PDB file of C-alpha atoms in Angstrom:
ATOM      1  CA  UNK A   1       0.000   0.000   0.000  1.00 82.00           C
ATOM      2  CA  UNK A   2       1.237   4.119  -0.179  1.00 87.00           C
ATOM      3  CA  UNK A   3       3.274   5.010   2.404  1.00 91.00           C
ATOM      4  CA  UNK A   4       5.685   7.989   3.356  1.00 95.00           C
ATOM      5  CA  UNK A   5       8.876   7.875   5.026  1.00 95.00           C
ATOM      6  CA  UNK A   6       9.896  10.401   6.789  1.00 94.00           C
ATOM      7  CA  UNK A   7      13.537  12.035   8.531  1.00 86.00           C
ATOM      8  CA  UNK A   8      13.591  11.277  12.222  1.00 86.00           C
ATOM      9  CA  UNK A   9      13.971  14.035  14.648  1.00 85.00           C
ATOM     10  CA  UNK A  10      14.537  16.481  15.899  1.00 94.00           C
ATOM     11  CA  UNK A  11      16.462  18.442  13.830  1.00 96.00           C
ATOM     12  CA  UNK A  12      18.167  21.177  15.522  1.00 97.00           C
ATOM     13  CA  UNK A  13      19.967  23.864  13.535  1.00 97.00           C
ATOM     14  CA  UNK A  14      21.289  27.752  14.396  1.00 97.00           C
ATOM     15  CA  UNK A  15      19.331  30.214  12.962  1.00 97.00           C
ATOM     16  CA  UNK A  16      19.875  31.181   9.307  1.00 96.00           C
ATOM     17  CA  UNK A  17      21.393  27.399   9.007  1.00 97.00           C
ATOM     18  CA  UNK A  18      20.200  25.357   5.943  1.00 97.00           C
ATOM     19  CA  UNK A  19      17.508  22.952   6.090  1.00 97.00           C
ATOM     20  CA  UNK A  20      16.804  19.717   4.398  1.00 97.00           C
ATOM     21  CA  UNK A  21      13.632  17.079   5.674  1.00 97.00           C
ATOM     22  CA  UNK A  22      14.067  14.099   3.834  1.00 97.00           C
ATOM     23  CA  UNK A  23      10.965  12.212   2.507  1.00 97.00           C
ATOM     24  CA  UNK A  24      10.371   9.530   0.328  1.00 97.00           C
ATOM     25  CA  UNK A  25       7.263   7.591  -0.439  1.00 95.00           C
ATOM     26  CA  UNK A  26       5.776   3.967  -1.884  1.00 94.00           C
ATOM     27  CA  UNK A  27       2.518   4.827  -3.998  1.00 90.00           C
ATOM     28  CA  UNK A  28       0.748   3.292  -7.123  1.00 84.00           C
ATOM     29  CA  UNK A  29      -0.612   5.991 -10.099  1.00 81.00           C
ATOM     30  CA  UNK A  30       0.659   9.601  -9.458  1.00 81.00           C
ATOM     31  CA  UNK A  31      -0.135  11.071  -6.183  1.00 88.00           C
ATOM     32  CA  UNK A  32      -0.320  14.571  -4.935  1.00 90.00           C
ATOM     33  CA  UNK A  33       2.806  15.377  -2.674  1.00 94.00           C
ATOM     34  CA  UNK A  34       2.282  17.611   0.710  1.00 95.00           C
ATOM     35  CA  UNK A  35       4.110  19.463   3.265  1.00 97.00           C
ATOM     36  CA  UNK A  36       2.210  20.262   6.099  1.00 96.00           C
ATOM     37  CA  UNK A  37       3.776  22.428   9.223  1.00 97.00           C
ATOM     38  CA  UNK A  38       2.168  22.202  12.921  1.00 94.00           C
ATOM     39  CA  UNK A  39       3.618  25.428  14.821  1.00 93.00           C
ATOM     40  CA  UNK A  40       3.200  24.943  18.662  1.00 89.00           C
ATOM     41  CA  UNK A  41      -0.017  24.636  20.049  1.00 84.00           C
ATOM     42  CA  UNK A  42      -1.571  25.556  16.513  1.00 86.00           C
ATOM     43  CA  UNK A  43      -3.532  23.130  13.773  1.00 87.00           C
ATOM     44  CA  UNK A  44      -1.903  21.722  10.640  1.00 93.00           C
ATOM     45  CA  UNK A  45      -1.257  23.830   7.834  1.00 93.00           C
ATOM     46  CA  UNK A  46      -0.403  23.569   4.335  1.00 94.00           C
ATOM     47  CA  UNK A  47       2.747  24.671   3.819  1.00 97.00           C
ATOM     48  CA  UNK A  48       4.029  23.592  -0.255  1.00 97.00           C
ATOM     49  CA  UNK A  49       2.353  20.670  -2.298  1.00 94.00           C
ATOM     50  CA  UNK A  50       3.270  19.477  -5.643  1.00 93.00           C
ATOM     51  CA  UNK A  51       0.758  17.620  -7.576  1.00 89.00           C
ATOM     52  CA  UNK A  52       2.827  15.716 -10.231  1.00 89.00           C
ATOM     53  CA  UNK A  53       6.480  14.969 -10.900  1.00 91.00           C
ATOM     54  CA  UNK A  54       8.992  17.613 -11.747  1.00 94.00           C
ATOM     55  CA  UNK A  55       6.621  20.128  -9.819  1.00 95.00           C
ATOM     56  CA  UNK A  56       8.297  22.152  -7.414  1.00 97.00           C
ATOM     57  CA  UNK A  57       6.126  23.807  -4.217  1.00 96.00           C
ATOM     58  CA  UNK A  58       7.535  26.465  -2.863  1.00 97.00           C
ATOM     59  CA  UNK A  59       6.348  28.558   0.162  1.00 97.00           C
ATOM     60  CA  UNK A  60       7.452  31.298   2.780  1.00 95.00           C
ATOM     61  CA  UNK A  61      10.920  30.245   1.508  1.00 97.00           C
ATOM     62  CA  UNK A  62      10.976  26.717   1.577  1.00 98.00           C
ATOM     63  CA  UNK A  63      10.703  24.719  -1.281  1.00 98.00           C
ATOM     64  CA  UNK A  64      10.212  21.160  -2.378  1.00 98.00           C
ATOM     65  CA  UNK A  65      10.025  18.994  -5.633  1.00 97.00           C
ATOM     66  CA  UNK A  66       8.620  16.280  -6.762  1.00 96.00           C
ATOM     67  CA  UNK A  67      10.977  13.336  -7.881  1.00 96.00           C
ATOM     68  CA  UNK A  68       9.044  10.590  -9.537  1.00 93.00           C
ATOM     69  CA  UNK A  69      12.732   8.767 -10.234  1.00 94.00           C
ATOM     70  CA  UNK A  70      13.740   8.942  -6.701  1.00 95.00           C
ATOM     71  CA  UNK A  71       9.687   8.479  -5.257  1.00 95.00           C
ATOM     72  CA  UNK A  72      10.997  11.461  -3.146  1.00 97.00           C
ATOM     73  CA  UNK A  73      10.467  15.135  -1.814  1.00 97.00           C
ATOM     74  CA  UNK A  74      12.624  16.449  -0.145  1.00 98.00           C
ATOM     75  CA  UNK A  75      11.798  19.769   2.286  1.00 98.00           C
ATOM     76  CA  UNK A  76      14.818  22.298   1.679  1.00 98.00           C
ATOM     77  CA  UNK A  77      15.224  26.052   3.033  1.00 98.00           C
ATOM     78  CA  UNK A  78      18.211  28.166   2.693  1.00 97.00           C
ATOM     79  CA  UNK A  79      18.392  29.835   5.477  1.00 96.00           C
ATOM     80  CA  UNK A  80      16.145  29.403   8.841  1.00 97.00           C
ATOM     81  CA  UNK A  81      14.536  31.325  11.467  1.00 97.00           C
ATOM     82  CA  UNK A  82      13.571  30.986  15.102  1.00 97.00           C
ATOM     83  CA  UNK A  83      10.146  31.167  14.426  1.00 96.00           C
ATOM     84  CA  UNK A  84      10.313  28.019  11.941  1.00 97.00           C
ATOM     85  CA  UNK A  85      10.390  25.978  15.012  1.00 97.00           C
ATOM     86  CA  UNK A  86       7.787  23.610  14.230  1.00 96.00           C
ATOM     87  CA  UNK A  87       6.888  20.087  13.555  1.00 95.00           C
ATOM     88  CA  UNK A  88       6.860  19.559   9.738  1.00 97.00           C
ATOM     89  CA  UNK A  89       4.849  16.405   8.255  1.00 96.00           C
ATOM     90  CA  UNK A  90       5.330  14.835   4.727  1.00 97.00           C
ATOM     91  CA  UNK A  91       1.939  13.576   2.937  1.00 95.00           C
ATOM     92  CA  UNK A  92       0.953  11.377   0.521  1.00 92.00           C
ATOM     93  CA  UNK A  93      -2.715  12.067  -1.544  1.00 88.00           C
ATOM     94  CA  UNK A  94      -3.852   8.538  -2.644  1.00 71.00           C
ATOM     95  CA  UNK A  95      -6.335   7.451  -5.029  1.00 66.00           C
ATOM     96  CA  UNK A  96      -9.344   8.111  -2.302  1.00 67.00           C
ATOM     97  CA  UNK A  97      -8.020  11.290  -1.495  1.00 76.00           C
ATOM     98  CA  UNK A  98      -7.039  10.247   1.947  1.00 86.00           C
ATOM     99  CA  UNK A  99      -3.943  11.632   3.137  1.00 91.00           C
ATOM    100  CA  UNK A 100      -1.018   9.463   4.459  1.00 92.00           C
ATOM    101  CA  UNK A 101       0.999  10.976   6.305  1.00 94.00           C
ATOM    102  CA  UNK A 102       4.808  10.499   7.484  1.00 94.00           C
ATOM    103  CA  UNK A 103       5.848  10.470  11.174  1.00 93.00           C
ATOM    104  CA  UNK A 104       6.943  13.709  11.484  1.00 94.00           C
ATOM    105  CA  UNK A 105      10.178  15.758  11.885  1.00 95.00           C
ATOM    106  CA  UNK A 106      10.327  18.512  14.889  1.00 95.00           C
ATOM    107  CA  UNK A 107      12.575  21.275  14.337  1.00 97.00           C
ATOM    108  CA  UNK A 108      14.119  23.848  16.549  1.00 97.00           C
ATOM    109  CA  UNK A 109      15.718  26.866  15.683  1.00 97.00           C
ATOM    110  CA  UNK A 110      18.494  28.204  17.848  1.00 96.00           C
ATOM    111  CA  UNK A 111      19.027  32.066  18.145  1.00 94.00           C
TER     112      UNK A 111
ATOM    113  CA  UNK B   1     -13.892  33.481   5.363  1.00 56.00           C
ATOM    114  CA  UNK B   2     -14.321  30.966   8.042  1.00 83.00           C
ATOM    115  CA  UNK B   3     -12.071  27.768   8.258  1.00 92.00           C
ATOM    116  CA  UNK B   4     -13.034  24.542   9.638  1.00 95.00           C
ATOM    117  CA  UNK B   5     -14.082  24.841  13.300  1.00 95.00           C
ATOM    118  CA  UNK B   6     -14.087  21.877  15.781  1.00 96.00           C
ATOM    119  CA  UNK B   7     -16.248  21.789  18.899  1.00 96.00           C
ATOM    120  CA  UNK B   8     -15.317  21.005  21.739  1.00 97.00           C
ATOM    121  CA  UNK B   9     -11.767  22.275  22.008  1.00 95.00           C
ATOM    122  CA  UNK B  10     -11.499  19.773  24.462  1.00 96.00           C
ATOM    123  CA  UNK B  11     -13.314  16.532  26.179  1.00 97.00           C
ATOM    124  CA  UNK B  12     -12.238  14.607  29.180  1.00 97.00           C
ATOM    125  CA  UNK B  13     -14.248  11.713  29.626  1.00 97.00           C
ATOM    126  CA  UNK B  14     -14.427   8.237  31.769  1.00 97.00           C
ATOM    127  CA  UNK B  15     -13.863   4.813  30.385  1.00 97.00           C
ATOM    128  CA  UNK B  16     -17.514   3.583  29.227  1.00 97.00           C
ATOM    129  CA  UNK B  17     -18.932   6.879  27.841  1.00 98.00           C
ATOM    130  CA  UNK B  18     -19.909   7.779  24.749  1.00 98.00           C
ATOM    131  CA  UNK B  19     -18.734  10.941  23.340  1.00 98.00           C
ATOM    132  CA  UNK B  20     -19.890  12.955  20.052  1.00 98.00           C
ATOM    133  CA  UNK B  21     -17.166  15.210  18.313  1.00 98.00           C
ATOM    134  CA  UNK B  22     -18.266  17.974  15.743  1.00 98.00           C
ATOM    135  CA  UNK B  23     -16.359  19.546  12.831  1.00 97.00           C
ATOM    136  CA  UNK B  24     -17.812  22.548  10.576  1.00 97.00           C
ATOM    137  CA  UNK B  25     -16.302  22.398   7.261  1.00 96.00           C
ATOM    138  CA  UNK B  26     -15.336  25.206   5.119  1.00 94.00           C
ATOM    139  CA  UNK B  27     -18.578  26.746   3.670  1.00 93.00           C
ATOM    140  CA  UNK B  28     -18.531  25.046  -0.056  1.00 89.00           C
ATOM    141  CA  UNK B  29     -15.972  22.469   0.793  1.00 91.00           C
ATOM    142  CA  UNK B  30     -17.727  18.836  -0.284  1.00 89.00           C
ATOM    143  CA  UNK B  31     -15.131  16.812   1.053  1.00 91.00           C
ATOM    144  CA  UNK B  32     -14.695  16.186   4.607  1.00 94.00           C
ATOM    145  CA  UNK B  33     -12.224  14.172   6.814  1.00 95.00           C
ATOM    146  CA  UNK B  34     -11.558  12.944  10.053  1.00 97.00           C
ATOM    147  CA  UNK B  35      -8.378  12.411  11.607  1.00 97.00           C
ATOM    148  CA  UNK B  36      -6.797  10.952  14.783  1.00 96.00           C
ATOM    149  CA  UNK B  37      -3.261  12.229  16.181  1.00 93.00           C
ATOM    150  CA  UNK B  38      -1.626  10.778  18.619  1.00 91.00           C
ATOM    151  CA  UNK B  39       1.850  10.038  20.055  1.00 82.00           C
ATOM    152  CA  UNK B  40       2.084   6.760  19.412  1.00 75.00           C
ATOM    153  CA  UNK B  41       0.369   6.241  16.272  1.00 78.00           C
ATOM    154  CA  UNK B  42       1.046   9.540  14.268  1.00 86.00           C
ATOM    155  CA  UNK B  43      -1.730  11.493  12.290  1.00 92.00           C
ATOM    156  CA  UNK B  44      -4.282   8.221  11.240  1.00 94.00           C
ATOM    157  CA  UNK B  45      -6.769   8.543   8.242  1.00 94.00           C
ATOM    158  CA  UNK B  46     -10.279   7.737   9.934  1.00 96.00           C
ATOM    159  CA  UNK B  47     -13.006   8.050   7.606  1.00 95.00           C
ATOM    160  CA  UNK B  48     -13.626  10.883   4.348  1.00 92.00           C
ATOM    161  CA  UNK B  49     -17.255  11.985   3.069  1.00 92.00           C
ATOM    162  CA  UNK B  50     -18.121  12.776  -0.398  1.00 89.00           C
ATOM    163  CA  UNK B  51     -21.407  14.974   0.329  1.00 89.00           C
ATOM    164  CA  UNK B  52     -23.667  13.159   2.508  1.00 92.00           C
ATOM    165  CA  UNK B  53     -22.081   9.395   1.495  1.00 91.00           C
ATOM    166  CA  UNK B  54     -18.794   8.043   2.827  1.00 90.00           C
ATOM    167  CA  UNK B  55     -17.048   6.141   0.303  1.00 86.00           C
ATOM    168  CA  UNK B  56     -13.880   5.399   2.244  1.00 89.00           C
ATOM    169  CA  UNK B  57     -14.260   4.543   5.999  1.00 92.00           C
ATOM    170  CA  UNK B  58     -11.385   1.950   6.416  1.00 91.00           C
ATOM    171  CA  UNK B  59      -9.675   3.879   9.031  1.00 93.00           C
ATOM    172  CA  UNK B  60     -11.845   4.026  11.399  1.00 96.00           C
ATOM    173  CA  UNK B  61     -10.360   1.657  14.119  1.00 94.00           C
ATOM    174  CA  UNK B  62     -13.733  -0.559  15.403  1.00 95.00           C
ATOM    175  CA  UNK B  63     -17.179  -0.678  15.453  1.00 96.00           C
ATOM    176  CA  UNK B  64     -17.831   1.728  18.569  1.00 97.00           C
ATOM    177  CA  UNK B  65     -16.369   4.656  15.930  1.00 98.00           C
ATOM    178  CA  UNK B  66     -18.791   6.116  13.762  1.00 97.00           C
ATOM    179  CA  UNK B  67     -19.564   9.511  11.691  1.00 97.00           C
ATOM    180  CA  UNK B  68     -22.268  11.014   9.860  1.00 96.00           C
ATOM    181  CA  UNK B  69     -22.385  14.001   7.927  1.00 96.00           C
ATOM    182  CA  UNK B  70     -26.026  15.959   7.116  1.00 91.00           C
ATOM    183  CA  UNK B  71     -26.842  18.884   4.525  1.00 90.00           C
ATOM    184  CA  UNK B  72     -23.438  18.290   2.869  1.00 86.00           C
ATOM    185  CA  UNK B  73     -21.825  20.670   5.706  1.00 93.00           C
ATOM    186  CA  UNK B  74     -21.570  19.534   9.726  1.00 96.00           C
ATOM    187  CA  UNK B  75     -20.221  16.527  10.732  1.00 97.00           C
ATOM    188  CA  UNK B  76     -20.571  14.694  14.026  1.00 98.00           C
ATOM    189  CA  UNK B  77     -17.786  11.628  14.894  1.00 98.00           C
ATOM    190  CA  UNK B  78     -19.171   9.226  17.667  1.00 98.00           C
ATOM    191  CA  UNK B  79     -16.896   7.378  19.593  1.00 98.00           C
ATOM    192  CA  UNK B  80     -19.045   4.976  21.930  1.00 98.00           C
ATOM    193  CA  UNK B  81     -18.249   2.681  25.107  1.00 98.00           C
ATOM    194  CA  UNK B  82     -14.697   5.235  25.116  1.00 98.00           C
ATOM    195  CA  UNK B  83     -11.007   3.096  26.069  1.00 97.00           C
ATOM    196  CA  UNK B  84      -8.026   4.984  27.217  1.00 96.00           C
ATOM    197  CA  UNK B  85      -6.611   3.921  23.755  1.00 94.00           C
ATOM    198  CA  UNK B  86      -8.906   6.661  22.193  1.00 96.00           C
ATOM    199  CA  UNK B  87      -7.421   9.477  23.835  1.00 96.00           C
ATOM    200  CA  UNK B  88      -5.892  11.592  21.054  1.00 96.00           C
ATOM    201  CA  UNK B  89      -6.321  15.129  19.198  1.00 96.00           C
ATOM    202  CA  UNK B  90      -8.950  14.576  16.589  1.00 97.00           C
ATOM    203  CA  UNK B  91      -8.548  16.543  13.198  1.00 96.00           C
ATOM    204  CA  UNK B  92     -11.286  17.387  10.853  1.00 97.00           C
ATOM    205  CA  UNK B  93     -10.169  18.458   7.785  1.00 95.00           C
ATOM    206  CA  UNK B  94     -12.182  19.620   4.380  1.00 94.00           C
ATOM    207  CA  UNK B  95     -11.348  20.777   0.782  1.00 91.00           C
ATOM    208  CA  UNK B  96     -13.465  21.082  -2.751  1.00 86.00           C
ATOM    209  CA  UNK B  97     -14.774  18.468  -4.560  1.00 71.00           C
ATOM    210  CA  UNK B  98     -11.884  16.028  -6.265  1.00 65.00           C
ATOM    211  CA  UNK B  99     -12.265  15.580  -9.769  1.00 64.00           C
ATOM    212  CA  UNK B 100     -10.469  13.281 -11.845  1.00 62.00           C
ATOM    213  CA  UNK B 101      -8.470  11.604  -8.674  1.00 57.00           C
ATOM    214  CA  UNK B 102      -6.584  14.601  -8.045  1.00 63.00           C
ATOM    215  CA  UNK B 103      -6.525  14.872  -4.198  1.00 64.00           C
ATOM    216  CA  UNK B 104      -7.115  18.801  -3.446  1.00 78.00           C
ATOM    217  CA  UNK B 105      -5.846  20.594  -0.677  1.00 86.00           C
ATOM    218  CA  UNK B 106      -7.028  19.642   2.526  1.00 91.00           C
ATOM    219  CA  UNK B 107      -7.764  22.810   5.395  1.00 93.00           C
ATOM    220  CA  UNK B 108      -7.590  21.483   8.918  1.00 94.00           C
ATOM    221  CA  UNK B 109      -9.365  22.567  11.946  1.00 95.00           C
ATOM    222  CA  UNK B 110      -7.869  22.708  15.547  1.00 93.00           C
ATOM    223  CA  UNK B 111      -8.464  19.979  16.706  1.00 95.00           C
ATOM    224  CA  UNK B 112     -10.155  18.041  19.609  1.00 97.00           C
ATOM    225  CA  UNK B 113      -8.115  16.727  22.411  1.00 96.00           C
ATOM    226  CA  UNK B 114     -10.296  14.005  24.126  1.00 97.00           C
ATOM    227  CA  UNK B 115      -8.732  12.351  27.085  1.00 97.00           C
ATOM    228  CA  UNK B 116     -10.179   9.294  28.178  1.00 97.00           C
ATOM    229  CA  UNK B 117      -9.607   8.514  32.190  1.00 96.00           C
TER     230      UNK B 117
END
């Protein structure tokens, strides 16, 4: 069945550090590829999504792309900030529009 | 506008009680979700409505979980006979109809935390 694999945390990086969150997934057909971000004691919320391959998502500085060849998409940011302390989620859209989602990475952001 | 809302914000109930969870969907949105967070089992896929109809409830973990949605908008999860296992944050989520197996953005609500004692 679809599945997403995602980086084990936490990450912990100095501010204005780069970021990568490594995700890769297992699907059949061509799904829809999410980033969601969960900032402390706040809901889920979209951050980038690419919806087939080659697309890249790209958000508040963050960016991600959508590698059929490597069944991956990988979170990447160039340069971080405190208040990107969050925990970031990879997610799969399947064929019942369900979304699967990875295990999560927390990040913190040191001043 | 409005995004989803979730009532209550939080539930603590005993072992044996039946508790009723409610999620307002984006005004327009025809697709609605459920969720289930928790620690040791991540975010969990628990049931999606097309309208009305629920073509897809294989996530929902036993029989004593159930969910209904009326008028195309509210939806109510029902969790009956509660276990301490069901204590989680439970996430409603909704987005526009899917055409064509695209899978649309999904909007998420806040959550409710129910804590079973």
């Amino acid at each position: 069945g679809n599945s997403v694999t995602q980086m084990e945390g936490p990450v912990t990086l100095s501010e204005e550090a780069f970021l990568t969150i490594n995700c890769t997934y297992t699907a059949t057909g061509y799904p829809s590829l999410f980033w969601y971000v969960q900032y402390p004691g706040e809901g889920l919320q979209l951050l980038l999504k690419a919806t087939k391959a080659d697309d890249k998502g790209s958000n508040k500085g963050f960016e991600a792309t959508y590698r059929k060849e490597t069944t991956s998409f990988h979170l990447e940011k160039g340069s971080v900030q405190v208040s990107d302390s969050a925990v970031y989620f990879c997610a799969l859209g399947g064929a019942t529009n369900k979304l699967i989602f990875g295990t999560g990475t927390l990040l913190a952001v040191q001043p | 506008g409005a995004g989803v809302s979730q009532s209550p914000s939080n539930k603590v109930t005993e072992k044996g009680k039946d508790v009723e969870l409610r999620c307002d969907p984006i005004s327009g949105h025809t697709a609605l979700y459920w969720y289930r967070q928790s620690l040791g089992q991540g975010l969990e896929f628990l049931i999606y409505f097309q309208g009305n109809s629920a073509p897809d409830k294989s996530g929902l973990p036993s029989d004593r979980f159930s969910a209904e949605r009326t008028g195309g908008s509210v939806s109510t999860l029902t969790i009956q006979r509660t276990q301490q296992e069901d204590s989680a944050v439970y996430l409603c989520a909704s987005s526009l109809e899917v055409l064509g197996g695209y899978t649309d953005t999904q909007y998420f609500g806040p959550g409710t935390r129910l804590t079973v004692l």
